[in-house]
Amino acid sequence: MAMKRPEPETLERARKLAEAMRAQDKDKYGLAHVLLYLDERNRMLEELYRKAEYYLRFGMGERELTELRLAVERIREADVEEADDSAFFAKE
């Protein structure tokens, strides 16, 4: 089933609410944790998609291939069983 992408403002509000829930230890069912995880993963996958799209459209430049490989590596490194998720609470 296809779903319309939420507006950026809606995504930002949801992310901030999830961060507040985690900070206040009000994430009984882990929904805020899941939302933050999926948000971060989606950001990495969107970056990978942009790099892959560019690579496929404009050819096999060594720089583009390296950037594509690095994006895949970042996703692989982030996909761990145990991690310190306190970075979610860092103030920007």
CSV table of C-alpha atoms in Angstrom, one decimal:
chain,number,residue,atom,x,y,z
A,1,MET,CA,0.0,0.0,0.0
A,2,ALA,CA,1.5,3.3,-1.0
A,3,MET,CA,1.4,6.2,1.5
A,4,LYS,CA,1.8,9.8,0.9
A,5,ARG,CA,5.0,11.3,2.4
A,6,PRO,CA,4.2,13.4,5.5
A,7,GLU,CA,5.0,17.1,5.3
A,8,PRO,CA,8.5,18.1,6.6
A,9,GLU,CA,6.9,20.0,9.5
A,10,THR,CA,4.8,17.0,10.5
A,11,LEU,CA,7.9,14.8,10.5
A,12,GLU,CA,9.9,17.4,12.6
A,13,ARG,CA,7.0,17.7,15.1
A,14,ALA,CA,6.9,13.9,15.5
A,15,ARG,CA,10.6,13.6,15.9
A,16,LYS,CA,10.7,16.3,18.6
A,17,LEU,CA,7.8,14.7,20.4
A,18,ALA,CA,9.6,11.3,20.3
A,19,GLU,CA,12.7,12.9,21.7
A,20,ALA,CA,10.7,14.5,24.5
A,21,MET,CA,9.0,11.2,25.3
A,22,ARG,CA,12.4,9.4,25.5
A,23,ALA,CA,13.9,12.2,27.6
A,24,GLN,CA,11.0,12.1,30.1
A,25,ASP,CA,11.1,8.2,30.1
A,26,LYS,CA,7.5,8.1,28.8
A,27,ASP,CA,8.1,5.6,26.0
A,28,LYS,CA,6.4,2.6,27.6
A,29,TYR,CA,5.9,0.7,24.4
A,30,GLY,CA,9.1,1.9,22.6
A,31,LEU,CA,7.2,3.8,19.9
A,32,ALA,CA,9.4,6.9,20.3
A,33,HIS,CA,12.5,4.8,20.1
A,34,VAL,CA,11.3,3.1,16.9
A,35,LEU,CA,10.3,6.4,15.4
A,36,LEU,CA,13.7,7.9,16.1
A,37,TYR,CA,15.5,4.8,14.8
A,38,LEU,CA,13.4,4.8,11.6
A,39,ASP,CA,13.9,8.5,11.1
A,40,GLU,CA,17.7,8.2,11.3
A,41,ARG,CA,17.7,5.1,9.1
A,42,ASN,CA,15.4,6.9,6.6
A,43,ARG,CA,17.9,9.9,6.5
A,44,MET,CA,20.7,7.5,5.7
A,45,LEU,CA,18.7,5.7,3.0
A,46,GLU,CA,17.6,8.9,1.4
A,47,GLU,CA,21.3,10.0,1.2
A,48,LEU,CA,22.1,6.6,-0.3
A,49,TYR,CA,19.2,6.9,-2.8
A,50,ARG,CA,20.4,10.4,-3.9
A,51,LYS,CA,24.0,9.1,-4.4
A,52,ALA,CA,22.8,6.0,-6.3
A,53,GLU,CA,20.5,8.0,-8.5
A,54,TYR,CA,23.3,10.4,-9.4
A,55,TYR,CA,25.7,7.5,-10.0
A,56,LEU,CA,23.2,5.7,-12.3
A,57,ARG,CA,22.3,8.8,-14.1
A,58,PHE,CA,25.7,10.2,-14.8
A,59,GLY,CA,28.0,7.2,-15.0
A,60,MET,CA,30.7,5.5,-13.2
A,61,GLY,CA,33.0,8.3,-11.9
A,62,GLU,CA,35.4,7.1,-9.3
A,63,ARG,CA,34.4,9.9,-6.8
A,64,GLU,CA,30.7,9.1,-7.2
A,65,LEU,CA,31.4,5.4,-6.7
A,66,THR,CA,33.4,6.2,-3.5
A,67,GLU,CA,30.6,8.3,-2.1
A,68,LEU,CA,28.1,5.6,-2.9
A,69,ARG,CA,30.3,3.0,-1.1
A,70,LEU,CA,30.7,5.3,1.9
A,71,ALA,CA,27.0,5.8,2.2
A,72,VAL,CA,26.4,2.1,2.2
A,73,GLU,CA,29.2,1.7,4.8
A,74,ARG,CA,27.5,4.3,7.1
A,75,ILE,CA,24.3,2.4,6.9
A,76,ARG,CA,26.1,-0.9,7.7
A,77,GLU,CA,27.8,0.6,10.7
A,78,ALA,CA,24.6,2.1,12.0
A,79,ASP,CA,22.9,-1.3,11.8
A,80,VAL,CA,24.0,-2.8,15.1
A,81,GLU,CA,22.3,-4.8,17.7
A,82,GLU,CA,23.4,-2.6,20.6
A,83,ALA,CA,24.3,1.1,20.6
A,84,ASP,CA,24.2,4.1,22.7
A,85,ASP,CA,21.2,6.1,21.5
A,86,SER,CA,21.9,9.1,23.6
A,87,ALA,CA,23.0,11.0,20.5
A,88,PHE,CA,19.3,11.3,19.8
A,89,PHE,CA,19.1,13.9,22.6
A,90,ALA,CA,22.0,16.0,21.5
A,91,LYS,CA,20.9,19.6,21.0
A,92,GLU,CA,21.6,21.1,17.6
